[in-house]
C-alpha cells in the first residue's frame, strides 16, 4: 500500500512521522521502502545517520525523478512517501497513485488552513480512485488546560473529505532526541509516553 505522509506546511511532523513509521514497520519484519520527495531530504539525512550508526533494521530511501510514477507503482511491500511543497509536481504524482494520505496537523489556525488547502490539492491530483484521507493532531500540547488541540481537532472534523483519527501525538522532546540519533522514538525511549502513543498510532494505521 502506498501511504503518503503529507501537508503543505513545513514543521507539521511529516518527516518525523514517516521515519518512525518506517522503523516501526521494519522492526516488525514488514518490507518497507520510503520515497523522500521533499527537496529538504530530511528523511534521507536521518536514514543516513541510522545507516552510519549501523542501527538495524534499516530500510531503503529513494528519491523522485522523471520515472517516479513507474517506480511508485512497481514498489513492493509498504510504501511510505514523505512529500514537501517545494516539489509540487512530485507531490501531485504521488497523490494520484496513493491509497492513503496521512496528514499531521499541529494545533494552530494556520495549520488548519493549510490542511484545508491540501485537501483541495489531493482532490485535484486524484487520477482514478480517491485515496483514504486521514488527519490527526501532532505536537499536541501536554497541558490539559490548553484547549488548542481540542479546537484544532474540532476544526478538522468540520472539514469535508478527511477522517480525523481519534489519537494524538503529543509534543514530546523524545521525538527530537531520537530522530537526531537515527532512532525511532520507541527504540531510544521504549518506556516513554511518546513511545506508547506512537505504538498506538502505528498499530492503528497498520493493524
Ligand atoms: N510530536 C512531536 N513532538 C515534538 N517534536 C516534534 C513532534 N513532531 C515533530 N516534531 C519536531 O518538529 C520539527 C519539524 O518536524 P518535521 O518532521 O521535520 O516536520 P516536516 O517534515 O513536516 O517539516 C522537528 O524539529 C521535529 O523534531
Ligand atoms: Mg520534512
Coordinates of C-alpha atoms and ligand atoms in Angstrom, one line a residue:
X1 CA 0.0 0.0 0.0
X2 CA 1.2 3.5 -0.8
X3 CA 0.8 5.8 2.1
X4 CA 1.7 9.5 1.8
X5 CA 2.5 11.5 4.9
X6 CA 1.8 15.0 3.8
X7 CA 0.7 18.5 4.4
X8 CA 1.7 21.8 2.7
X9 CA 3.3 23.5 5.7
X10 CA 6.7 22.6 6.9
X11 CA 7.2 21.6 10.5
X12 CA 4.0 19.7 10.9
X13 CA 5.9 16.5 11.6
X14 CA 5.8 14.7 8.2
X15 CA 9.4 13.5 8.3
X16 CA 9.3 12.6 12.0
X17 CA 6.1 10.5 11.5
X18 CA 7.4 8.9 8.2
X19 CA 10.7 7.9 9.8
X20 CA 9.1 6.5 12.9
X21 CA 6.5 4.5 10.8
X22 CA 9.3 3.1 8.6
X23 CA 11.4 2.0 11.5
X24 CA 8.3 0.6 13.2
X25 CA 7.3 -1.5 10.2
X26 CA 10.8 -2.6 9.5
X27 CA 11.1 -3.7 13.1
X28 CA 8.1 -5.9 12.6
X29 CA 9.7 -7.5 9.6
X30 CA 7.4 -5.8 7.1
X31 CA 9.2 -4.8 3.9
X32 CA 9.1 -1.0 3.6
X33 CA 10.5 1.5 1.2
X34 CA 10.5 5.2 1.7
X35 CA 10.2 7.7 -1.1
X36 CA 11.7 11.0 0.0
X37 CA 10.1 13.6 -2.3
X38 CA 11.0 16.6 -0.2
X39 CA 14.0 18.6 -1.6
X40 CA 14.9 19.2 2.0
X41 CA 15.8 15.5 2.2
X42 CA 15.3 15.2 5.9
X43 CA 14.3 11.6 5.6
X44 CA 17.4 10.8 3.6
X45 CA 19.6 12.5 6.3
X46 CA 18.1 10.7 9.2
X47 CA 18.3 7.3 7.3
X48 CA 21.9 8.0 6.6
X49 CA 22.6 8.6 10.3
X50 CA 20.8 5.4 11.1
X51 CA 22.9 3.6 8.5
X52 CA 26.2 5.1 9.7
X53 CA 25.4 4.1 13.3
X54 CA 24.6 0.6 12.0
X55 CA 21.2 0.5 13.7
X56 CA 19.1 -2.2 12.4
X57 CA 16.8 -2.9 10.8
X58 CA 17.4 -0.4 8.0
X59 CA 15.2 0.4 5.1
X60 CA 15.7 1.8 1.6
X61 CA 15.1 5.5 0.9
X62 CA 14.7 6.5 -2.7
X63 CA 14.0 9.8 -4.5
X64 CA 11.9 11.3 -7.2
X65 CA 12.7 11.7 -10.9
X66 CA 11.0 11.5 -14.2
X67 CA 10.1 7.9 -13.7
X68 CA 8.5 8.5 -10.3
X69 CA 5.1 7.1 -11.2
X70 CA 6.5 3.9 -12.6
X71 CA 8.7 3.3 -9.6
X72 CA 5.9 4.0 -7.1
X73 CA 3.7 1.6 -8.9
X74 CA 6.4 -1.1 -9.1
X75 CA 7.4 -0.7 -5.4
X76 CA 6.6 -3.7 -3.2
X77 CA 5.6 -4.0 0.4
X78 CA 4.7 -1.0 2.4
X79 CA 5.5 2.3 0.6
X80 CA 5.8 5.5 2.7
X81 CA 6.1 8.8 0.9
X82 CA 7.4 12.0 2.6
X83 CA 6.3 14.9 0.4
X84 CA 7.2 18.6 0.6
X85 CA 5.6 21.6 -1.0
X86 CA 8.9 22.6 -2.6
X87 CA 8.3 19.8 -5.2
X88 CA 4.6 20.1 -6.1
X89 CA 5.0 18.0 -9.3
X90 CA 6.2 15.0 -7.4
X91 CA 3.6 15.6 -4.7
X92 CA 0.8 15.5 -7.2
X93 CA 2.2 12.4 -8.9
X94 CA 2.3 10.6 -5.6
X95 CA -1.1 11.8 -4.6
X96 CA -2.5 10.5 -7.8
X97 CA -1.3 6.9 -7.0
X98 CA -1.6 6.7 -3.2
X99 CA -4.2 4.5 -1.5
X100 CA -3.9 6.6 1.7
X101 CA -2.8 10.1 2.8
X102 CA -2.0 10.7 6.4
X103 CA -1.9 14.4 7.4
X104 CA -0.2 15.5 10.6
X105 CA -1.7 18.8 11.8
X106 CA -0.1 20.9 14.6
X107 CA -2.8 22.7 16.7
X108 CA -2.8 26.1 15.1
X109 CA -5.2 28.0 12.8
X110 CA -2.5 28.4 10.2
X111 CA -2.1 24.6 10.1
X112 CA -5.9 24.1 9.8
X113 CA -6.0 26.5 6.8
X114 CA -3.1 24.8 5.1
X115 CA -4.7 21.4 5.7
X116 CA -7.9 22.6 4.0
X117 CA -5.8 23.8 1.1
X118 CA -4.0 20.5 1.0
X119 CA -7.3 18.6 0.8
X120 CA -8.1 20.6 -2.3
X121 CA -4.8 19.6 -3.9
X122 CA -5.5 16.0 -3.1
X123 CA -8.8 16.2 -5.0
X124 CA -7.2 17.9 -8.0
X125 CA -4.4 15.2 -8.1
X126 CA -6.7 12.1 -8.0
X127 CA -6.4 10.1 -11.2
X128 CA -8.8 7.3 -10.6
X129 CA -9.7 6.4 -7.0
X130 CA -9.5 9.0 -4.3
X131 CA -7.2 7.8 -1.5
X132 CA -8.4 7.4 2.0
X133 CA -7.5 10.7 3.7
X134 CA -6.9 10.8 7.5
X135 CA -5.7 13.6 9.7
X136 CA -4.5 13.8 13.3
X137 CA -3.2 16.4 15.7
X138 CA 0.5 16.2 16.0
X139 CA 2.6 18.2 18.5
X140 CA -0.5 18.4 20.8
X141 CA 0.1 20.4 24.0
X142 CA 0.6 18.2 27.0
X143 CA -1.0 20.7 29.4
X144 CA -4.7 19.9 29.6
X145 CA -5.6 23.5 30.5
X146 CA -4.6 24.4 26.9
X147 CA -7.5 23.9 24.6
X148 CA -5.8 24.4 21.3
X149 CA -5.6 20.7 20.4
X150 CA -9.3 20.2 21.1
X151 CA -10.1 23.2 19.0
X152 CA -7.9 22.1 16.2
X153 CA -9.5 18.6 16.2
X154 CA -12.9 20.2 16.1
X155 CA -11.9 22.4 13.2
X156 CA -10.5 19.3 11.4
X157 CA -13.8 17.4 11.9
X158 CA -15.6 20.3 10.3
X159 CA -13.6 19.8 7.1
X160 CA -15.0 17.5 4.4
X161 CA -13.1 14.8 2.7
X162 CA -11.0 13.8 5.7
X163 CA -11.4 11.4 8.6
X164 CA -10.0 12.5 11.9
X165 CA -8.0 9.9 13.8
X166 CA -9.0 9.6 17.4
X167 CA -5.4 9.6 18.6
X168 CA -3.0 12.5 19.1
X169 CA 0.8 12.6 19.1
X170 CA 1.8 15.0 21.8
X171 CA 4.7 17.5 21.7
X172 CA 7.5 15.5 23.3
X173 CA 11.2 16.0 23.3
X174 CA 11.8 12.3 22.8
X175 CA 10.9 12.8 19.1
X176 CA 13.7 15.3 18.6
X177 CA 16.2 13.4 20.6
X178 CA 15.6 10.0 19.0
X179 CA 15.4 11.5 15.5
X180 CA 18.8 13.2 15.8
X181 CA 20.3 9.9 16.7
X182 CA 18.7 8.0 13.8
X183 CA 16.4 6.0 16.1
X184 CA 12.7 5.5 16.4
X185 CA 11.2 7.1 19.4
X186 CA 10.2 3.6 20.7
X187 CA 13.8 2.4 20.3
X188 CA 15.5 5.2 22.2
X189 CA 12.9 5.5 25.0
X190 CA 10.8 2.4 24.8
X191 CA 9.1 3.2 28.2
X192 CA 8.2 6.8 27.4
X193 CA 4.8 8.2 26.8
X194 CA 5.9 9.2 23.3
X195 CA 6.7 5.5 22.6
X196 CA 3.3 4.3 23.9
X197 CA 1.5 7.0 21.9
X198 CA 3.4 6.1 18.8
X199 CA 2.8 2.4 19.1
X200 CA -0.9 3.0 19.4
X201 CA -0.8 5.3 16.4
X202 CA 1.2 2.9 14.2
X203 CA -0.9 -0.1 15.1
X204 CA -4.0 1.8 14.1
X205 CA -2.5 2.6 10.7
X206 CA -1.0 -0.8 10.2
X207 CA -3.2 -3.3 12.1
Ligands
LIG1 N1 5.2 15.0 18.3 C1 6.3 15.8 18.3 N2 6.8 16.2 19.5 C2 7.9 17.0 19.5 N3 8.5 17.5 18.4 C3 8.0 17.1 17.2 C4 6.9 16.3 17.1 N4 6.7 16.1 15.7 C5 7.6 16.8 15.1 N5 8.4 17.4 16.0 C6 9.6 18.3 15.7 O1 9.1 19.4 14.8 C7 10.1 19.7 13.9 C8 9.5 19.6 12.5 O2 9.3 18.2 12.3 P1 9.5 17.5 10.8 O3 9.1 16.1 11.0 O4 10.8 17.9 10.3 O5 8.4 18.3 10.0 P2 8.1 18.4 8.4 O6 8.8 17.2 7.8 O7 6.6 18.4 8.3 O8 8.7 19.7 8.0 C9 11.3 18.9 14.2 O9 12.2 19.6 15.0 C10 10.7 17.7 14.9 O10 11.6 17.1 15.8
LIG2 MG1 10.2 17.1 6.4

